[in-house]
Coordinates of N, CA and C in Angstrom, one line a residue:
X523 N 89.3 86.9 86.5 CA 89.2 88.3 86.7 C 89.6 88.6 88.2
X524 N 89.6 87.8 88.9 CA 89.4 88.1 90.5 C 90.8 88.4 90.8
X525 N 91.7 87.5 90.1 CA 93.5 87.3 90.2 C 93.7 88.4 89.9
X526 N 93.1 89.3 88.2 CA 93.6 90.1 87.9 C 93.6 91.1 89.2
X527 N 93.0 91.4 89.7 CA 92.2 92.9 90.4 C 93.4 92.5 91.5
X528 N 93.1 91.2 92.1 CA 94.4 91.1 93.3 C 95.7 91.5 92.8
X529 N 96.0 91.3 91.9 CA 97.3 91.6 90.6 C 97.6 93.4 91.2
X530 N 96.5 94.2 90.8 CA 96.5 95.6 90.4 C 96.4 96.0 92.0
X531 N 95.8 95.4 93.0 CA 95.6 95.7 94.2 C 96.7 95.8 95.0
X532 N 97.9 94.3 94.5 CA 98.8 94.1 95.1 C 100.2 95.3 94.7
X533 N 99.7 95.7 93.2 CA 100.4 97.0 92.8 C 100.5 97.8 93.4
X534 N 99.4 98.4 93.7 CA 98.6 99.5 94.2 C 98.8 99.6 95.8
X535 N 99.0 98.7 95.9 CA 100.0 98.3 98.0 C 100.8 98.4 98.1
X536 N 101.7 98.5 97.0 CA 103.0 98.4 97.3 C 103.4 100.1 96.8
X537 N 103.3 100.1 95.5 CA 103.3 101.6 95.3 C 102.8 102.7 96.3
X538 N 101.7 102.3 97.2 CA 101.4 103.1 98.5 C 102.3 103.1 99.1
X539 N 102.7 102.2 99.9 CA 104.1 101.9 100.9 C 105.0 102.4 100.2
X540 N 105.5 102.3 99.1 CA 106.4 103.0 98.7 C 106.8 104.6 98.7
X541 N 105.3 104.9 98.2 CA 105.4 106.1 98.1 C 105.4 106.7 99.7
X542 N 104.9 106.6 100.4 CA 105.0 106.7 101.7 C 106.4 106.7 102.4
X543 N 106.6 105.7 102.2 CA 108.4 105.6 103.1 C 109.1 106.8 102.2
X544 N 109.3 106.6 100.6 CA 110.1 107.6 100.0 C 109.9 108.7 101.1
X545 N 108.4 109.6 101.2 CA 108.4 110.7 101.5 C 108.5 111.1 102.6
X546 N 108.5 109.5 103.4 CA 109.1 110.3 105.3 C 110.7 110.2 105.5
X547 N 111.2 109.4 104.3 CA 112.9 109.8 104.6 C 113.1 110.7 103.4
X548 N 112.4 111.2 102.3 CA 112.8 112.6 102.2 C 112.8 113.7 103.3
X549 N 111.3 113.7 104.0 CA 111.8 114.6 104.9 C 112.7 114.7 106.3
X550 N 112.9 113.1 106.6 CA 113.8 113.3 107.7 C 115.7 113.0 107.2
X551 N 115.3 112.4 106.7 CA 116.5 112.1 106.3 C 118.0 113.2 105.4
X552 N 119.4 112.3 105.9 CA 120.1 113.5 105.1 C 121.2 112.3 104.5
X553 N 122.3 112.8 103.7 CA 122.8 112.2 103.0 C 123.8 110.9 104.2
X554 N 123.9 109.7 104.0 CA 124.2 108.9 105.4 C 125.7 109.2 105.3
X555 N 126.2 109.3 106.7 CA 127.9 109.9 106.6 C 128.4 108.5 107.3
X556 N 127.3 107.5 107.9 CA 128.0 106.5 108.5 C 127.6 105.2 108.4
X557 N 128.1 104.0 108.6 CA 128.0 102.4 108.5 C 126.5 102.5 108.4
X558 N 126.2 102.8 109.6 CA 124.8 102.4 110.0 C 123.8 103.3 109.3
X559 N 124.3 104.3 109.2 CA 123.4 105.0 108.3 C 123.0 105.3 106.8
X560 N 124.2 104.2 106.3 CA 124.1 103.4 104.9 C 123.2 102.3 104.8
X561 N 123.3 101.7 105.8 CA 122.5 99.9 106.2 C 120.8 100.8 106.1
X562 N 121.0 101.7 107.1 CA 119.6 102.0 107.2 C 118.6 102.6 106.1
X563 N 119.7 103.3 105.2 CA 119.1 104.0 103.8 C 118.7 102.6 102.8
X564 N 119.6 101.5 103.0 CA 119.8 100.4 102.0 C 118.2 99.5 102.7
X565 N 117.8 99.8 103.7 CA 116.5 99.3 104.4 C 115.3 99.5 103.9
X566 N 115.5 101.6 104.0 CA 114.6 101.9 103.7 C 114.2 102.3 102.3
X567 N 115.3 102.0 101.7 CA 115.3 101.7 99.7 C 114.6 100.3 99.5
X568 N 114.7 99.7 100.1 CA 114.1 98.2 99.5 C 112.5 98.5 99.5
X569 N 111.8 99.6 100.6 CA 110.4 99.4 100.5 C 110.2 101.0 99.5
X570 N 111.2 101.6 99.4 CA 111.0 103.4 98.9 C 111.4 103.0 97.3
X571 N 112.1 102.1 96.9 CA 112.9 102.1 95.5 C 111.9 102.1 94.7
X572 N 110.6 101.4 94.5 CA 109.8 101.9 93.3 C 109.6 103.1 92.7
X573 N 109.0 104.1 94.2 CA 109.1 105.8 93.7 C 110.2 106.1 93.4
X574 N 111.4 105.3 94.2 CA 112.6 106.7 93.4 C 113.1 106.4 92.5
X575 N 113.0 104.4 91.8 CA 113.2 104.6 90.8 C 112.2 105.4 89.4
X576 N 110.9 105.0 89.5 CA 110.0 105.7 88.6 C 110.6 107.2 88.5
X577 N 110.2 107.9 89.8 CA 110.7 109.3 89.5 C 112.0 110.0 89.1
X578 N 113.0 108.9 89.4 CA 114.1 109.4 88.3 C 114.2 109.5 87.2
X579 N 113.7 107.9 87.0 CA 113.4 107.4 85.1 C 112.5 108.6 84.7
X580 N 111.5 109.0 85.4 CA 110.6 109.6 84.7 C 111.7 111.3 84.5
X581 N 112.3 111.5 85.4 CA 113.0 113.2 85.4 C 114.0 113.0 84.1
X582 N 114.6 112.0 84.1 CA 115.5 111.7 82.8 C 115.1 111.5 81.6
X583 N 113.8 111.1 81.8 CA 113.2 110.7 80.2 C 112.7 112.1 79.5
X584 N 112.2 112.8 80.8 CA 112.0 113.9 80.4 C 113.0 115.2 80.1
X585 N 114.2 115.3 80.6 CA 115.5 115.6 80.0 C 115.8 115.1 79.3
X586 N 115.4 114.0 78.3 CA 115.8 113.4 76.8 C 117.1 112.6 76.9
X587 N 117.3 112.3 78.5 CA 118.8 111.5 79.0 C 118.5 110.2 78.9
X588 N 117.1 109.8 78.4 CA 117.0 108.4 78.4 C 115.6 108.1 77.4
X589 N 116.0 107.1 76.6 CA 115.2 106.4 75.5 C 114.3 105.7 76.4
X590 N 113.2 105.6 75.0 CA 111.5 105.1 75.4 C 111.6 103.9 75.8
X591 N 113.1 102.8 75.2 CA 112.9 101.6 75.9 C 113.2 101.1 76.8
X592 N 114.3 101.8 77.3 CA 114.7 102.1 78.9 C 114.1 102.8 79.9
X593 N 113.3 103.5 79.3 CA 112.5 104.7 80.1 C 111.2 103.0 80.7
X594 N 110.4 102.4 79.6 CA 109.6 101.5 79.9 C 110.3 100.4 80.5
X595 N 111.2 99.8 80.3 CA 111.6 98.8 80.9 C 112.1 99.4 82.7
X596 N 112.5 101.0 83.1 CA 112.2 101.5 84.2 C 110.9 101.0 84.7
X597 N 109.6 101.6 83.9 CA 108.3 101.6 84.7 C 108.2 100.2 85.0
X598 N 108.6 99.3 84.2 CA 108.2 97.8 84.3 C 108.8 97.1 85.3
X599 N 109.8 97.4 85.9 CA 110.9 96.9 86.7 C 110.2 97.6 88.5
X600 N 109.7 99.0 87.9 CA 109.3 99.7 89.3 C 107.7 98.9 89.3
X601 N 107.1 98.4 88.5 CA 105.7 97.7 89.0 C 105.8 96.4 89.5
X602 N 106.7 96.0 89.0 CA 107.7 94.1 89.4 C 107.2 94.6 91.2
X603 N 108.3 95.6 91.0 CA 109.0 95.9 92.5 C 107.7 96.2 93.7
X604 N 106.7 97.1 93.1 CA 105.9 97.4 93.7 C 104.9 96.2 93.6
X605 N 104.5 95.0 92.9 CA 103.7 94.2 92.7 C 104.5 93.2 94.0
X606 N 106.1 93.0 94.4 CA 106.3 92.2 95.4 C 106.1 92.7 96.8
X607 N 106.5 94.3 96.2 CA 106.2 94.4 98.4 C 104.8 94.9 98.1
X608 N 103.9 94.8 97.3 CA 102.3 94.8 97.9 C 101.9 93.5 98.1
X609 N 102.7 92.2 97.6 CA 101.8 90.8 98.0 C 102.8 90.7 99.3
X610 N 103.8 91.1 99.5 CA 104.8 91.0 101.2 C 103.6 91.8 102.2
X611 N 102.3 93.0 101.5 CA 102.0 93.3 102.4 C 100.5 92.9 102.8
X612 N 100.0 92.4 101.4 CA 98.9 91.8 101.4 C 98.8 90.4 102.0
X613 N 99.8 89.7 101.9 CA 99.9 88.8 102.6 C 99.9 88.7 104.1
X614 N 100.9 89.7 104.6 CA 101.0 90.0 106.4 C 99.5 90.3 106.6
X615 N 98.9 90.7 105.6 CA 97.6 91.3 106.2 C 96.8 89.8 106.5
X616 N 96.6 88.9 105.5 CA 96.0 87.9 105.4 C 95.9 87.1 106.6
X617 N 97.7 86.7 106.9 CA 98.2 86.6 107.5 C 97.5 87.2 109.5
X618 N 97.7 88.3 109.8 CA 97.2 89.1 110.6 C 95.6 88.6 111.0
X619 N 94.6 88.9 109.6 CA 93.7 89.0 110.1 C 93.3 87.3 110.4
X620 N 93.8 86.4 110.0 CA 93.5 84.6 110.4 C 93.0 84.5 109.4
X621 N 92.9 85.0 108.3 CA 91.7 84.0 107.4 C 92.8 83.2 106.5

C-alpha cells in the first residue's frame, strides 16, 4: 500500500510542476521567433507537457476530433509523464533532505 500512495504522490508532483511551469510560460511567454527561443520552449515542454498535453486531448475530445481510445491513451501517456518528473522531483527532494 505504501508504494501505491508514493505511486499517486509521485503523480501528483509532477502534475503540480507541471501545471505550474505551463502557466508561468503561458503568461510570459510568446510564440519563439528564434534558435534559442525554440531550445528554451523545448525545456520548458519537457516539465509543462503533461498539462498541455491533457488539455488539448481533453479540448479535442470534447469537439468530437478525437475517439475515447485515443482520448485515454492521451490521459495515460500524460500520467506516465507526470509519474516521471514527480519521482525526478521526489527524488531531488530525498536527495536534498540526506535521508
Amino acid at each position: 500500500m505504501h508504494d501505491f500512495i508514493v505511486v499517486l504522490f509521485a503523480i501528483a508532483a509532477g502534475m503540480t510542476a507541471s501545471g505550474i511551469m505551463a502557466s508561468i510560460y503561458r503568461m510570459m511567454a510568446t510564440e519563439p521567433q528564434t534558435w534559442v527561443g525554440t531550445c528554451l520552449h523545448y525545456a520548458v515542454m519537457m516539465i509543462a507537457g503533461p498539462v498541455v498535453l491533457i488539455s488539448n486531448s481533453t479540448k479535442s475530445f470534447r469537439e468530437k476530433q478525437c475517439s475515447k481510445p485515443a482520448y485515454a491513451l492521451a490521459m495515460a501517456l500524460g500520467a506516465y509523464w507526470s509519474f516521471v518528473t514527480g519521482l525526478l522531483i521526489v527524488s531531488l527532494a530525498v536527495v536534498f533532505r540526506g535521508t
